[in-house]
Coordinates of C-alpha atoms and ligand atoms in Angstrom, one line a residue:
M1 CA 2.8 24.3 8.4
A2 CA 4.4 21.4 6.1
R3 CA 7.2 19.6 7.8
S4 CA 9.9 19.3 5.5
D5 CA 11.1 16.0 7.1
T6 CA 7.6 14.5 7.1
A7 CA 6.4 12.7 4.2
L8 CA 2.4 11.7 3.3
I9 CA 2.5 8.5 1.6
M10 CA -0.8 7.5 0.0
I11 CA -1.2 3.8 -0.5
D12 CA -3.1 2.2 -3.2
I13 CA -6.4 4.6 -3.4
Q14 CA -7.3 3.3 -6.7
N15 CA -10.8 2.2 -8.2
D16 CA -10.2 -1.9 -7.6
F17 CA -10.0 -1.3 -4.0
C18 CA -13.0 1.1 -3.8
P19 CA -16.5 -0.2 -3.7
G20 CA -17.5 -1.9 -7.1
G21 CA -14.0 -2.6 -7.9
A22 CA -12.6 -5.9 -8.4
L23 CA -11.1 -6.1 -4.9
A24 CA -13.3 -4.0 -3.1
V25 CA -12.3 -2.8 0.4
P26 CA -15.2 -2.1 2.4
E27 CA -16.0 1.7 2.7
G28 CA -12.4 2.6 0.8
D29 CA -13.6 5.5 -1.0
A30 CA -14.7 7.1 2.4
I31 CA -11.2 8.0 3.5
I32 CA -10.4 10.3 0.0
P33 CA -11.9 13.4 1.3
R34 CA -9.7 13.7 4.6
I35 CA -6.9 12.4 2.5
N36 CA -7.1 15.4 -0.1
H37 CA -7.5 17.8 2.9
L38 CA -4.3 16.2 4.8
Q39 CA -2.0 16.7 1.7
K40 CA -1.5 20.2 2.5
D41 CA 0.0 19.7 5.6
F42 CA 3.2 17.6 4.2
A43 CA 6.1 19.0 2.0
V44 CA 6.7 15.6 0.6
K45 CA 3.7 13.6 -0.7
V46 CA 3.8 10.2 -2.4
L47 CA 1.0 8.0 -4.2
T48 CA 1.9 4.2 -4.4
Q49 CA -0.1 2.4 -7.3
D50 CA -0.7 -1.7 -7.1
W51 CA 0.4 -2.2 -11.0
H52 CA 0.2 -5.7 -11.9
P53 CA 0.6 -7.5 -15.1
R54 CA -2.4 -9.5 -16.6
S55 CA 0.2 -12.5 -16.0
H56 CA 0.5 -11.7 -11.8
S57 CA 1.3 -14.8 -10.2
S58 CA -0.8 -13.6 -7.2
F59 CA -4.1 -13.8 -9.3
A60 CA -5.7 -16.8 -8.5
D61 CA -6.9 -17.4 -12.2
N62 CA -3.1 -17.5 -13.1
Q63 CA -2.9 -20.5 -10.9
G64 CA -4.8 -23.2 -12.2
G65 CA -8.4 -23.9 -10.8
M66 CA -7.3 -22.0 -7.0
E67 CA -9.8 -20.0 -5.4
P68 CA -9.7 -15.9 -4.8
Y69 CA -8.4 -15.8 -1.1
S70 CA -6.8 -19.1 -0.9
L71 CA -3.2 -19.3 0.2
I72 CA -0.1 -21.0 -1.9
D73 CA 3.1 -21.3 -1.1
M74 CA 5.8 -19.2 -3.5
P75 CA 9.4 -19.7 -3.6
Y76 CA 9.8 -16.5 -0.9
G77 CA 6.9 -17.7 1.3
P78 CA 3.3 -18.0 1.7
Q79 CA 1.1 -15.9 -0.4
I80 CA -2.9 -14.9 -0.5
L81 CA -4.2 -15.7 -4.2
W82 CA -6.2 -12.3 -5.0
P83 CA -9.0 -11.9 -8.0
V84 CA -8.1 -10.1 -10.9
H85 CA -6.9 -6.5 -10.0
C86 CA -5.0 -3.3 -10.7
V87 CA -4.0 -4.8 -14.0
Q88 CA -1.5 -2.2 -15.9
G89 CA -3.5 0.6 -17.8
S90 CA -7.0 -0.7 -16.7
T91 CA -9.7 1.6 -15.4
G92 CA -9.5 -0.4 -11.9
A93 CA -5.9 0.5 -11.8
K94 CA -6.4 4.3 -11.9
F95 CA -6.6 6.2 -8.7
H96 CA -10.1 7.0 -7.7
P97 CA -11.7 10.2 -9.6
D98 CA -12.5 12.0 -6.4
L99 CA -8.5 11.6 -5.0
Q100 CA -6.5 14.8 -5.4
T101 CA -3.3 13.2 -7.4
D102 CA -1.8 16.5 -8.7
N103 CA 0.2 17.7 -5.7
A104 CA 1.9 14.4 -5.7
D105 CA 5.6 14.4 -6.0
L106 CA 6.1 11.2 -6.9
I107 CA 3.7 8.1 -7.8
L108 CA 5.5 4.9 -7.1
R109 CA 4.2 1.7 -8.6
K110 CA 4.8 -1.8 -7.6
G111 CA 3.5 -5.0 -7.9
F112 CA 5.1 -5.0 -11.8
R113 CA 6.8 -8.3 -11.7
S114 CA 5.1 -11.5 -12.5
A115 CA 6.6 -13.9 -10.2
V116 CA 6.5 -11.8 -6.9
D117 CA 3.8 -9.8 -5.2
S118 CA 4.8 -6.0 -3.4
Y119 CA 2.5 -5.5 -0.7
S120 CA 5.0 -3.1 1.2
A121 CA 5.7 0.1 -0.8
F122 CA 9.4 -0.4 -0.1
F123 CA 10.1 -4.0 -0.7
E124 CA 8.7 -6.7 -2.7
N125 CA 7.3 -10.0 -0.8
D126 CA 10.5 -11.5 -1.2
H127 CA 11.6 -8.9 1.8
K128 CA 14.8 -8.2 -0.9
T129 CA 13.5 -6.7 -3.7
A130 CA 13.8 -2.8 -3.1
T131 CA 11.2 -0.6 -4.5
G132 CA 13.3 3.0 -4.6
L133 CA 10.9 4.6 -2.0
E134 CA 13.7 4.4 0.9
G135 CA 16.3 6.1 -1.4
Y136 CA 14.1 8.6 -2.8
L137 CA 12.6 9.5 0.7
R138 CA 16.5 9.7 2.2
E139 CA 17.5 11.8 -0.7
R140 CA 14.7 14.1 0.2
R141 CA 15.7 14.2 3.6
V142 CA 12.7 12.7 5.1
H143 CA 12.8 10.9 9.0
D144 CA 9.2 10.9 9.3
I145 CA 6.3 9.2 7.1
V146 CA 2.5 9.1 7.6
L147 CA 0.8 6.3 6.2
V148 CA -3.0 6.3 4.8
G149 CA -4.5 4.3 2.5
L150 CA -5.8 0.9 1.1
A151 CA -5.6 -1.8 2.5
T152 CA -4.6 -1.3 6.5
D153 CA -4.0 -5.2 6.8
F154 CA -1.8 -5.4 3.7
C155 CA -0.2 -2.9 1.9
V156 CA -0.6 -0.2 4.6
R157 CA 0.7 -3.0 7.1
Y158 CA 3.8 -4.2 5.3
S159 CA 4.8 -0.6 4.2
A160 CA 4.7 0.4 7.7
V161 CA 6.6 -2.4 8.8
D162 CA 9.2 -1.7 6.4
A163 CA 9.8 1.7 7.3
A164 CA 9.9 1.1 10.7
R165 CA 12.7 -1.6 10.2
L166 CA 14.6 1.0 7.9
G167 CA 14.5 3.5 10.8
F168 CA 11.7 5.8 9.8
G169 CA 9.6 7.2 12.6
V170 CA 5.9 5.7 11.2
T171 CA 2.3 6.8 12.3
V172 CA -0.5 5.1 10.5
L173 CA -3.7 7.4 10.5
E174 CA -6.3 4.3 11.0
G175 CA -9.3 6.8 10.1
A176 CA -7.8 7.5 7.0
C177 CA -7.5 3.8 5.9
R178 CA -9.7 0.9 5.1
A179 CA -9.1 -3.0 5.9
I180 CA -10.2 -6.0 3.8
D181 CA -10.0 -8.1 7.0
L182 CA -9.6 -11.8 6.3
D183 CA -9.4 -14.1 8.7
G184 CA -8.5 -11.8 11.8
S185 CA -5.7 -9.9 9.3
L186 CA -6.9 -7.0 10.9
A187 CA -5.9 -7.5 14.4
E188 CA -2.7 -9.3 13.4
A189 CA -1.7 -6.1 11.4
R190 CA -2.3 -4.0 14.3
R191 CA -0.8 -5.9 16.5
D192 CA 2.5 -6.3 14.3
M193 CA 2.5 -2.7 13.5
L194 CA 2.3 -1.6 17.6
D195 CA 5.0 -4.4 18.0
H196 CA 7.3 -2.4 15.1
G197 CA 7.2 0.9 17.5
I198 CA 4.5 2.3 14.7
K199 CA 2.1 4.8 16.2
L200 CA -1.7 3.9 15.4
A201 CA -3.8 7.6 15.5
P202 CA -7.4 8.1 14.6
Ligands
LIG301 C1 -3.4 -5.1 -2.0 C2 -3.7 -7.1 -2.2 C3 -3.5 -7.1 -3.1 C4 -3.3 -3.7 -0.9 C5 -2.8 -4.9 -3.2 O1 -3.5 -2.5 -1.7 O2 -3.9 -3.9 0.4 N1 -3.8 -6.1 -1.4 N2 -3.0 -6.3 -3.6
LIG302 ZN1 -2.4 -6.4 -5.7

């Protein structure tokens, strides 16, 4: 029973975030069978794809000798530096081969501007530049969204919080997400999502 006003948004289920990838999330691939199964329950299905140019400013090796996972100040605020990942057109940027992608209505790419990272599927990390997803969902008459994917404490968290701020009803299926968990980032993400009225479901 697909509810026409609810969208399933599947965040960044790409090779580089799965075991063996450049920014592997522990058990990142374990969520895929459930997500494939869930898709039939949603009238609107959106996939997001982290999609960086090789020159992206979030890559540690583009910041002259900085270590991956260190923090720098960008004009838009603090930014964690990552290993090179999800480079446009690379194998690492492709969806995991087991993910069912044929049913998706929309594939939304993000993080394609060198100067600014984009964790959220709605706004880049400057919290101002829109990706267009809000307009897409509103034109499809979507009021509620269900979020799954990678990683709970980064792209899922920021997408969920932005969606809640925009007035969508938001549920995160934690069992269909996996976290990076850097220095307590998962606990902080859960607190932030609860503070924004997001429903955390198993
Ligand atoms: C992500 C770090 C860098 C994510 C993307 O999908 O959670 N995390 N780029
Ligand atoms: Zn990224």
